[in-house]
XYZ file of C-alpha atoms in Angstrom:
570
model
C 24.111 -9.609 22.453
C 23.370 -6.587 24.785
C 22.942 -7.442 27.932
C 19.929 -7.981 30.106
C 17.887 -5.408 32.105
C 15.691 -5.550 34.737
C 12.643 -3.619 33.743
C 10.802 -1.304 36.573
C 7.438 -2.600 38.058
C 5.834 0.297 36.281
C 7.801 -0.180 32.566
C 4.051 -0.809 30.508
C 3.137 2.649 31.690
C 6.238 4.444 29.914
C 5.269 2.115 27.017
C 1.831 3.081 26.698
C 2.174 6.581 27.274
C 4.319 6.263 23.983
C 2.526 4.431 21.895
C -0.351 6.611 22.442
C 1.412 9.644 21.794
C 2.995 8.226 18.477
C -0.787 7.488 16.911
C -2.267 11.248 17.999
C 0.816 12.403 16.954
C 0.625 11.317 13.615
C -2.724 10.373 12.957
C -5.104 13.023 15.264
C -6.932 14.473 12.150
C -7.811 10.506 11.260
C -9.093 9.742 15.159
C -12.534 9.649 15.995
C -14.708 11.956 18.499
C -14.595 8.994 20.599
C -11.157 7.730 20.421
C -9.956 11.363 21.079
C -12.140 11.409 24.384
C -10.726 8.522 25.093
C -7.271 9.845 24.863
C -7.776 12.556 26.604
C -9.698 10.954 29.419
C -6.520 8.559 30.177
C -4.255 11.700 29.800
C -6.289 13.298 32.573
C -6.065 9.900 34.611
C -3.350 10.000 37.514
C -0.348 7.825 37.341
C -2.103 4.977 39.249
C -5.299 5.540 37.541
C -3.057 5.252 34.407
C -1.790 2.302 35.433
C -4.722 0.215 36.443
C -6.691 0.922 33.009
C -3.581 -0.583 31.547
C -3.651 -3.410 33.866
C -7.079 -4.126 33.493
C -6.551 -3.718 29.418
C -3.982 -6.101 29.017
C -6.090 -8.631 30.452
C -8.739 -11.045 28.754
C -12.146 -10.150 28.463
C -13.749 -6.336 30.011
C -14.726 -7.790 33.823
C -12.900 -8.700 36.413
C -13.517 -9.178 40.309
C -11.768 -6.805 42.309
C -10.710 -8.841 45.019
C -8.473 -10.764 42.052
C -6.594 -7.644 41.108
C -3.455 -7.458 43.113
C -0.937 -4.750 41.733
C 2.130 -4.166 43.993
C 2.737 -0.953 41.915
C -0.832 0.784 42.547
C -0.755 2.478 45.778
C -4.348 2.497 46.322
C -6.601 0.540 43.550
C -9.584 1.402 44.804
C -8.865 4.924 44.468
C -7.283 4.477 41.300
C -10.494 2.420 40.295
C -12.381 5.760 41.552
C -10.715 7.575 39.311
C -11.089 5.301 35.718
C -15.175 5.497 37.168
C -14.687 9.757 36.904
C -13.504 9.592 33.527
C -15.834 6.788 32.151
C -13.229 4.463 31.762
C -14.548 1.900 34.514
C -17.823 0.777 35.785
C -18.178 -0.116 39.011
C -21.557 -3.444 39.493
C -22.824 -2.576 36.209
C -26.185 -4.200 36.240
C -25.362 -7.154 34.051
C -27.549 -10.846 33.545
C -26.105 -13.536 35.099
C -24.124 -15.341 32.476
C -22.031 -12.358 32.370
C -20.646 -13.448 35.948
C -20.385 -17.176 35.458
C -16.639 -17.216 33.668
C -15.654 -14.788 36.596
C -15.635 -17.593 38.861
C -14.419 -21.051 39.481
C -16.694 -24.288 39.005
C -16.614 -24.883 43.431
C -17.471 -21.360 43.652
C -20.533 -22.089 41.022
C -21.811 -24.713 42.883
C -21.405 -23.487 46.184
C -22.596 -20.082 46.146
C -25.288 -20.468 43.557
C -26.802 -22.750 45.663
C -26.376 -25.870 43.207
C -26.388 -29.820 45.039
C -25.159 -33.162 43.578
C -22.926 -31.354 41.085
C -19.713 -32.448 42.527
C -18.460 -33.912 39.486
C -20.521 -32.276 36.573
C -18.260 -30.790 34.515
C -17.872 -26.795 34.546
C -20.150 -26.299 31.671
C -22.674 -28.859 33.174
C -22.466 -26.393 36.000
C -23.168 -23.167 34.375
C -26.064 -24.708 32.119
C -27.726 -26.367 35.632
C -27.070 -22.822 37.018
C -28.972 -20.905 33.932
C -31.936 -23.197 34.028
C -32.508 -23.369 37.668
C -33.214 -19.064 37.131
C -35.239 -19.894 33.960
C -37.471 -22.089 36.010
C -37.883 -19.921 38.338
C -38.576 -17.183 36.307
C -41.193 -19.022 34.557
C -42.951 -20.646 37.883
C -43.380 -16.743 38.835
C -44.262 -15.305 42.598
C -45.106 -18.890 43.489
C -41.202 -20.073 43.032
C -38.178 -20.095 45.912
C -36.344 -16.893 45.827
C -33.550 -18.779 46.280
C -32.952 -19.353 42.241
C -34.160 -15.306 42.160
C -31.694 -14.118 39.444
C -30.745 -10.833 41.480
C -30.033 -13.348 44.409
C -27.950 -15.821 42.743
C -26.003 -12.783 41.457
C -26.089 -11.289 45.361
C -24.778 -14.721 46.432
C -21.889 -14.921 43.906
C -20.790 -11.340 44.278
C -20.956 -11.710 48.076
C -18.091 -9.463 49.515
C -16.596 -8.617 45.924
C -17.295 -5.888 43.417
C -17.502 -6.345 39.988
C -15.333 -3.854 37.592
C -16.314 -3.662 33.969
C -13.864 -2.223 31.746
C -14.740 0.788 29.411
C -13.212 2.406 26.145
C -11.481 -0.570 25.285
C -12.833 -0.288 21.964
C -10.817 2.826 21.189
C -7.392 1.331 21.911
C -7.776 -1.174 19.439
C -8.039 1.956 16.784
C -4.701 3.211 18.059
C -2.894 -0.232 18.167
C -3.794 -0.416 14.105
C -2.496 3.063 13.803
C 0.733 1.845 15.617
C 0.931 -1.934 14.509
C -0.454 -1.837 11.344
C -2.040 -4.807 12.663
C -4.129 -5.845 15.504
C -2.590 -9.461 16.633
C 0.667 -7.329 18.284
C 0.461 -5.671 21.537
C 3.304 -4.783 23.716
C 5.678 -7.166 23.716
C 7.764 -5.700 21.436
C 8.638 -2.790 23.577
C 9.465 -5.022 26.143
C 11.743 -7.051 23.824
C 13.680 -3.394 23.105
C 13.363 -2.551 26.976
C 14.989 -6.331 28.210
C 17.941 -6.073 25.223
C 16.879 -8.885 23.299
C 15.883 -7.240 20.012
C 17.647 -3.823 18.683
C 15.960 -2.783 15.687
C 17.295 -0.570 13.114
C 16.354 3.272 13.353
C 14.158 4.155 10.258
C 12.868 7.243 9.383
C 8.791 7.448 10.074
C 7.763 10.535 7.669
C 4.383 11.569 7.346
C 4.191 12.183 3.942
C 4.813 7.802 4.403
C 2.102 7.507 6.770
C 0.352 3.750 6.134
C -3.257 5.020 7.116
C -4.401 8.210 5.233
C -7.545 8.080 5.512
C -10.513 7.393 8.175
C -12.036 5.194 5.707
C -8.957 3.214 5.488
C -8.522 2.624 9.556
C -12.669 1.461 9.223
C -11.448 -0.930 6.180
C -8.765 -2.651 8.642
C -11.065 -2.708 11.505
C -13.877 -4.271 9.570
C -11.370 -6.928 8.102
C -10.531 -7.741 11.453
C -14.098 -7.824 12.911
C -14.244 -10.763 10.120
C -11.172 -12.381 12.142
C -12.499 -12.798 14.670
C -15.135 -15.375 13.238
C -12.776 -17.216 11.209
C -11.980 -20.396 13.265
C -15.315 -21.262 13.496
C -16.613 -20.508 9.948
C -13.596 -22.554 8.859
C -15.118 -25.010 11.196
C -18.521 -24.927 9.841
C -20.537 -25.506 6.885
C -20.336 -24.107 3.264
C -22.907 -21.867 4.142
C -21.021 -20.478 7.205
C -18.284 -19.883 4.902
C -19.900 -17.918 2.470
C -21.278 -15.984 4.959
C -18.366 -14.583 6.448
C -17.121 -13.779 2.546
C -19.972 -11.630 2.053
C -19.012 -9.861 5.319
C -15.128 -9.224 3.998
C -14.317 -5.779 3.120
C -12.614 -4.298 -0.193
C -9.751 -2.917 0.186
C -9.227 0.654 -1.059
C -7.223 1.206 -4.738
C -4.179 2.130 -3.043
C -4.423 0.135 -0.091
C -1.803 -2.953 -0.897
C -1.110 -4.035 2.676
C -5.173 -5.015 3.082
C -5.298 -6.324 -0.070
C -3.007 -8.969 0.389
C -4.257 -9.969 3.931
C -7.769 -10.061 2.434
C -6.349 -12.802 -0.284
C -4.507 -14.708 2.634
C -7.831 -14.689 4.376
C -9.503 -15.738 1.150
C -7.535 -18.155 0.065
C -8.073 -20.393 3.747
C -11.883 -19.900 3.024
C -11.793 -21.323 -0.424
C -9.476 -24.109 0.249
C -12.104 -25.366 2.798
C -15.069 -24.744 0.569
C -13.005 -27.205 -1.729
C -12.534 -29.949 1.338
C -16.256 -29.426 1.664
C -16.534 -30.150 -1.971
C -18.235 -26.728 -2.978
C -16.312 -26.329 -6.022
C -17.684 -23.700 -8.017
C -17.759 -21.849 -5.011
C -14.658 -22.007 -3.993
C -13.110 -21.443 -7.904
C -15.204 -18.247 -7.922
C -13.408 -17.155 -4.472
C -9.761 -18.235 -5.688
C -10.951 -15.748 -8.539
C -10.935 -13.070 -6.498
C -6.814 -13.592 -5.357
C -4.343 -11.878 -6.918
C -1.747 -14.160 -4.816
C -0.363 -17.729 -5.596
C -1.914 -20.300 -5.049
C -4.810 -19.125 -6.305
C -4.784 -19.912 -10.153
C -2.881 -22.946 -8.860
C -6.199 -24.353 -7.317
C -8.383 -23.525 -9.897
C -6.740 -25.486 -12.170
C -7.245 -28.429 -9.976
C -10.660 -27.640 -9.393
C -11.363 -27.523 -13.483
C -9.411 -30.718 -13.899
C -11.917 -32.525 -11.124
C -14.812 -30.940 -13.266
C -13.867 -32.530 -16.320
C -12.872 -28.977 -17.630
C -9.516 -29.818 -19.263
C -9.517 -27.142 -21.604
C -9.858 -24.434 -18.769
C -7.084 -26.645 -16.631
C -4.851 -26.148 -19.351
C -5.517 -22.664 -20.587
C -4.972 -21.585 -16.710
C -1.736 -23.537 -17.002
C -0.817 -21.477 -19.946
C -1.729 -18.256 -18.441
C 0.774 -19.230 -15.699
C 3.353 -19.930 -17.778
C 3.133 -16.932 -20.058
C 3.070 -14.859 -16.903
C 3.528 -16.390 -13.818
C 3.710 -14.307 -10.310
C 6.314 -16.813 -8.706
C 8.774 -19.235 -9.934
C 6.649 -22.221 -7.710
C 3.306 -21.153 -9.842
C 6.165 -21.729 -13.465
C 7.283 -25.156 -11.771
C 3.684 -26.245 -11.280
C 1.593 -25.356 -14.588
C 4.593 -26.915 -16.927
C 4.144 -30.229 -14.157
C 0.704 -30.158 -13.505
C -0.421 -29.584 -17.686
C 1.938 -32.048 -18.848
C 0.085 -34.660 -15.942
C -3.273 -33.267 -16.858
C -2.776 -34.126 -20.717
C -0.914 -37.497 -20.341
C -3.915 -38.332 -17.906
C -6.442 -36.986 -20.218
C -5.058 -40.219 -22.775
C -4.331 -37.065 -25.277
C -8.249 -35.754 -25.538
C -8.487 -34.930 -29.249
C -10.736 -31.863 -27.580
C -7.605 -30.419 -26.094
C -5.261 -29.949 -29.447
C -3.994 -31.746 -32.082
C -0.935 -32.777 -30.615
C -1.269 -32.172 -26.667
C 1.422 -33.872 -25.631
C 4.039 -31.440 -28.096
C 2.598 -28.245 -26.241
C 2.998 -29.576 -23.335
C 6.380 -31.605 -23.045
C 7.283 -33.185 -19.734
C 9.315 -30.680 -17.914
C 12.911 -30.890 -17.799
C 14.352 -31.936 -14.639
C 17.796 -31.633 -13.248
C 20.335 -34.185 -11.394
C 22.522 -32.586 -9.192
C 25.847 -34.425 -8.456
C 25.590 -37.710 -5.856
C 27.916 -38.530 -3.212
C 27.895 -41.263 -0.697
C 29.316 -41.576 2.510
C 29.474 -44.146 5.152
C 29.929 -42.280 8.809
C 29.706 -43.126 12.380
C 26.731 -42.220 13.742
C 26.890 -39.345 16.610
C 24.981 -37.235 18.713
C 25.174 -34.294 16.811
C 22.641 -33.967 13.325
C 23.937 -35.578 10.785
C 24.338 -31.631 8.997
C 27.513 -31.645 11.729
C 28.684 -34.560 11.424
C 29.128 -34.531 7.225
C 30.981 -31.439 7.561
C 33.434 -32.648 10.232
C 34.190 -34.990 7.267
C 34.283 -32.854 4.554
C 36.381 -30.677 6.907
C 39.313 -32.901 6.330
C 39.423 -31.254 2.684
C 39.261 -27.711 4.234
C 37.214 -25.304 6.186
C 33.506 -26.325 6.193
C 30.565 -24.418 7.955
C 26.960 -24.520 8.519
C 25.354 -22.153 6.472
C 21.829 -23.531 5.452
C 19.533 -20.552 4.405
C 21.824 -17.956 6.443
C 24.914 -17.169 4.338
C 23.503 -15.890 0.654
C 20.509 -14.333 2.644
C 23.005 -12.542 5.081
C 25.024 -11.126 2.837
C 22.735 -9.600 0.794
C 20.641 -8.064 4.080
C 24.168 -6.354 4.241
C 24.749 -5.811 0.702
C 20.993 -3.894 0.532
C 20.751 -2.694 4.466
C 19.614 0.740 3.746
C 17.068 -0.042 0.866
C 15.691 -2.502 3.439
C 15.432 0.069 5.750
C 14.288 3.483 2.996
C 11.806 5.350 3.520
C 8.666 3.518 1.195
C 5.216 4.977 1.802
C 3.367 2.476 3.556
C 6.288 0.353 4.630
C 6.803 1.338 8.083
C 3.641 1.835 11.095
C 6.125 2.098 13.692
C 9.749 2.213 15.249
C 9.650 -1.768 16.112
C 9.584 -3.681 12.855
C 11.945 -6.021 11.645
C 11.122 -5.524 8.119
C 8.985 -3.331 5.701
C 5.475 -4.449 5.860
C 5.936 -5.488 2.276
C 9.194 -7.344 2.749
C 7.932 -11.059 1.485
C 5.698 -9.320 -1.604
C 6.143 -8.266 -4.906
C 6.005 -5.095 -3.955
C 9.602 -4.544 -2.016
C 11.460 -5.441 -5.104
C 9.089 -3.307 -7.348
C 8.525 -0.198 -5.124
C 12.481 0.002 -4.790
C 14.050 -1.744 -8.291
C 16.016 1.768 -9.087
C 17.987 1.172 -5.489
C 18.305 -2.575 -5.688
C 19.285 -2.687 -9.574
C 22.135 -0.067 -9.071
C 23.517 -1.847 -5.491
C 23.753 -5.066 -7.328
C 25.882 -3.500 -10.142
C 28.071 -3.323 -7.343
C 28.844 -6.680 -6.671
C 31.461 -7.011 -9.605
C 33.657 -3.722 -8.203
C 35.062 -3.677 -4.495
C 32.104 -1.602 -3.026
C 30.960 -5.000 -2.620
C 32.907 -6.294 0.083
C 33.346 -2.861 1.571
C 29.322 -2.171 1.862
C 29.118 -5.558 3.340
C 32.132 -5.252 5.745
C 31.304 -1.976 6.782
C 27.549 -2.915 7.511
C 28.592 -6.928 9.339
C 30.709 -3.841 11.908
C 28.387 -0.855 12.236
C 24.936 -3.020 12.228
C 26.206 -6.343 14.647
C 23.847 -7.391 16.534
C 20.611 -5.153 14.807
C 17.622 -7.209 13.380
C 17.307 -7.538 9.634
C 14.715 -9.798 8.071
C 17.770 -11.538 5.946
C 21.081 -11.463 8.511
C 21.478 -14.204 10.663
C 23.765 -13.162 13.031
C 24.710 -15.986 14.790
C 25.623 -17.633 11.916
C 28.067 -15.320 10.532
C 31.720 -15.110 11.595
C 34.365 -13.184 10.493
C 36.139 -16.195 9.035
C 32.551 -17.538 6.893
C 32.656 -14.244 5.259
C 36.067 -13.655 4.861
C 36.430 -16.710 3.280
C 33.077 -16.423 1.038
C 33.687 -13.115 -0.151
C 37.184 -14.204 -1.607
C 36.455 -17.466 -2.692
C 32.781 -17.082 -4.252
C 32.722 -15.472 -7.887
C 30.962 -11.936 -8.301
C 28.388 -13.451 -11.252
C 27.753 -16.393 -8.710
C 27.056 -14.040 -5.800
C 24.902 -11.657 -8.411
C 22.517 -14.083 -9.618
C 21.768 -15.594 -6.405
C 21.094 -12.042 -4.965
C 18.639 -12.149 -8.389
C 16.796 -14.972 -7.714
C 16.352 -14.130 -4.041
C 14.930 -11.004 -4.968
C 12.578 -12.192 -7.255
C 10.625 -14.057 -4.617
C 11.833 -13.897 -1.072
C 9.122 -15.547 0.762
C 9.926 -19.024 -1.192
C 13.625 -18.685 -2.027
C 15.288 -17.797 0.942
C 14.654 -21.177 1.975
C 15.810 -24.715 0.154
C 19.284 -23.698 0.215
C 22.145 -26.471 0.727
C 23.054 -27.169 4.122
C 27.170 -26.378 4.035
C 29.615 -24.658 2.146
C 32.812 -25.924 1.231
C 35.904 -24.165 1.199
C 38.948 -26.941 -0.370
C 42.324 -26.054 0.404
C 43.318 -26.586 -3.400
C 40.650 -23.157 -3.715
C 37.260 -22.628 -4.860
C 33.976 -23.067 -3.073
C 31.082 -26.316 -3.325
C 27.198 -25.765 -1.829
C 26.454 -29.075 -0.141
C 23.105 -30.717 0.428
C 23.572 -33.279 3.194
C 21.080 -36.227 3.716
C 20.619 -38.585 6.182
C 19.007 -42.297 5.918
C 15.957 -41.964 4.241
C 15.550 -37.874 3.191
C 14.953 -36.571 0.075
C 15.251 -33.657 -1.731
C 12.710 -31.234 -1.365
C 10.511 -29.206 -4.308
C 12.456 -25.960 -3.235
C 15.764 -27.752 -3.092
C 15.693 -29.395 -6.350
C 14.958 -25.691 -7.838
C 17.855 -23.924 -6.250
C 19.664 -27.040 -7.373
C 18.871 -27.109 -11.047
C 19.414 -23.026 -10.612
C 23.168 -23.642 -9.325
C 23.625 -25.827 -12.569
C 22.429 -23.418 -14.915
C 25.134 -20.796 -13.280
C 27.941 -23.289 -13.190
C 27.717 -22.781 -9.024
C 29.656 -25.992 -7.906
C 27.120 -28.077 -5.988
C 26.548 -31.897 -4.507
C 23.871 -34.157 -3.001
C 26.146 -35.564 0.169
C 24.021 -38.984 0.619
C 24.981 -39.830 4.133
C 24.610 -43.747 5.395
C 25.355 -44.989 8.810
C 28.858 -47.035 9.267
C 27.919 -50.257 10.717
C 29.967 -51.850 13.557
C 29.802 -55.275 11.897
């Protein structure tokens, strides 16, 4: 791991500066009249100026009292607030109503200085509400009232001996953190995890011609998407009729536009599952229409099945099978038809022989073992492969070693240059890493590497990368988890075919299959390899376990269930 740094006090400037320059770089025909303004006005900033908008940027909300900023860095922050005011970036007692101020200031401070009695206890909000109708009333009594609830006087008695600094232009930045991001739920962090040593990411190349955004329309699309965001908690809080009005609101996303596309799916797919808690059905079937992702046909067939629609249950089942995007969405329509016809009592509606078209679905045993052990601190993972370790060399490898060695096997293709795949120099993985599109965008690269696997480029591409790359993120390599004497011993012991069609199936869906993997691997001294699935007292096998298990029997890869009981001291 590389070690530790000490970043300088002033280490956000450096990082904004650069991430600014990156998006105008880039993307200045695509920026606004307004976000270029803004640009330049920071760029004409001085350094503390500079750094006080970024202060006051990274911090909740636009307003802030100014005797609550205290910046070691800033030589002079009233100056520096002087200067934000020049350019328009900063206003300085903005005339603002009084429920503007109230979250500014503490609940004693509420009471005290707005003149409030008896309140001692009320909670905050009690407070602020008591605070707010004491001005209405006076408002409405007119010149006869006590100045003392005067709105302009409660105000004058809160903001006695403090200014009031309202933030401008932060609007703009949230334009160029899309540009950079891709997204707008990152911020700087990321830059600081490069600057302190604890990530190192791979250097990819950022071409234009592979720019994400390529059009203003597109950058509006995102920022209207996320606009929608923003109200999601509480329309998923709120009635059916909340719901469907935030889905009206949702933008499309352009033809070419893949990366909105699928967060606009994510986004309705939560909507429509609560429109189905709330019992709004057809509603929620017409919004699961609208998916292209899994599970979307998935809960329409549950929805037609709690209509009484078994004929539309089982022709989406069908559809599934005969084309199904996942290997989860295959699983469920063979499961879930052969339920829905068994529980239909064979429907003569349905077909003449329902139960023939849809056979239960074959289901496969992996190989038991059972073990009495002492029980120990460690998990119980540890502890059955210090056992099995009597046999030979045993390690914990659960989701990390057939995932790891392809990230080395395919490093580069991870990292190619794909339009659309990469906003900026700090990702771990191509925004379409976990889609359908990674493996279809680059199947020419990925086919001809995995013809590879049955010649000795194998082990040399994935020796060569474990040396050169140690220590660099990778969405598949789990670093800590690989030694030199795992892989050795994999790489000699495991059979190309086996490591090939594993590298397949991964492929083919890597958001689902990279985990459900057994727990250890086996190395016997007599030779050979077993994948082992420990269990403790009372675990089961999960859905994505019993898949990669029935999938290690239909390769002939040597697998076991480990069933692990506790030795009793009787």
């Amino acid at each position: 791991m590389p070690e530790l740094v000490t970043l300088p006090p002033d280490y956000y400037l450096t990082n904004f500066r650069a991430l600014v320059a990156f998006v105008v770089a880039r993307y200045d025909d695509l920026l606004s009249a307004q976000e270029r303004r803004f640009y330049q006005a920071f760029e004409r900033l001085g350094e503390d100026g500079q750094k006080l908008y970024i202060r006051l940027l990274s911090r909740k909300g636009t307003l802030f009292r100014r005797t609550k900023l205290h910046y070691a860095e800033i030589t002079d922050l009233s100056a520096a607030a002087q200067q934000l005011c020049a350019q328009e970036l900063l206003t300085i007692d903005p005339p603002l109503p009084l429920s503007s101020y109230l979250t500014l200031f503490t609940k004693p401070e509420l009471t005290e200085r707005g003149g409030l009695t008896g309140l001692k206890t009320a909670k905050r909000e009690q407070v602020e509400r008591a605070l707010l109708a004491a001005v209405a009333e006076h408002e409405a009594a007119g010149v006869e009232a006590s100045p003392t609830f005067a709105e302009a006087a409660v105000i004058a008695r809160l903001m006695t001996g403090e200014s009031l600094y309202q933030l401008q232009g932060a609007e703009h930045f949230e334009t160029f953190k899309l540009c950079f991001f891709g997204n707008l739920r990152q911020d700087l962090t990321d830059y600081v995890l490069r600057d302190l040593g604890l990530h190192r990411f791979e250097s990819y190349a950022l071409d234009d011609q592979n720019l994400p955004f390529r059009s203003r329309e597109q950058i509006e699309t995102h920022r209207c998407y996320y606009a929608c965001c923003e109200h999601m908690e509480s329309a998923l809080d709120g009635d059916v009729e909340g719901i469907l009005s935030l889905c009206e609101q949702l933008p499309q996303a352009l033809p070419d536009d893949a990366v909105l596309r699928r967060r606009l799916d994510k986004c309705k797919l939560s909507l429509a599952r609560q429109l189905e808690r709330l019992q709004a059905l057809e509603a929620a079937a017409a919004l699961y229409a609208q998916c292209r992702q899994p599970p979307a046909r998935e809960r329409r067939a549950r929805i037609a099945v709690k209509q009484g629609d078994i004929v539309a249950a089982l022709a989406l089942c069908q559809t599934m099978l005969d084309a199904p995007l996942n290997e989860e969405e295959r699983y469920f329509a063979a499961s879930f038809g052969h339920r829905t016809v068994r529980q239909a009592q064979c429907d003569t509606t349905v077909s003449a022989n329902p139960m023939q078209l849809w056979p239960r679905p074959a289901s496969h045993k992996p190989p038991l073992a059972s073990v009495a052990l002492e029980q120990r601190a460690e998990s119980v993972e540890l502890i059955a492969a210090a056992h099995l370790a009597q046999a030979g060399p045993c390690f914990y490898v659960e989701n990390s070693l057939f995932t790891s060695v392809l990230g080395l096997l395919i490093w580069d293709i991870v990292f190619a240059a794909v339009p659309g795949a990469f906003f900026n120099p700090f990702q771990i993985a191509p925004s379409d890493f976990y889609t359908p599109d990674f493996y279809r965008l680059r199947r020419a690269s990925l086919e001809q590497r995995l013809a590879q696997v049955d010649s000795a480029a194998f082990a040399e591409i994935v020796w060569r990368n474990y040396r050169n790359k140690q220590g660099t993120v990778n969405p598949l390599v789990h670093w800590e988890a690989m030694t030199e004497a795992l892989l050795t011993l994999s790489l000699s012991r495991i059979p190309a075919a086996q490591w090939r069609s594993i590298f397949e199936r991964l492929l083919a869906d890597l958001r689902n299959h990279r985990s459900g993997l057994p727990d250890l691997i086996l190395f016997p001294d007599a030779g050979g390899y077993e994948l082992v699935e420990v269990k403790g007292p009372g675990d089961k096998l999960q859905q994505n376990q019993r898949r990669w298990m029935a999938f290690f029997a239909a390769h002939s890869i040597p697998h076991q269930v480990l069933q692990v009981e506790w030795r009793s001291d009787d």
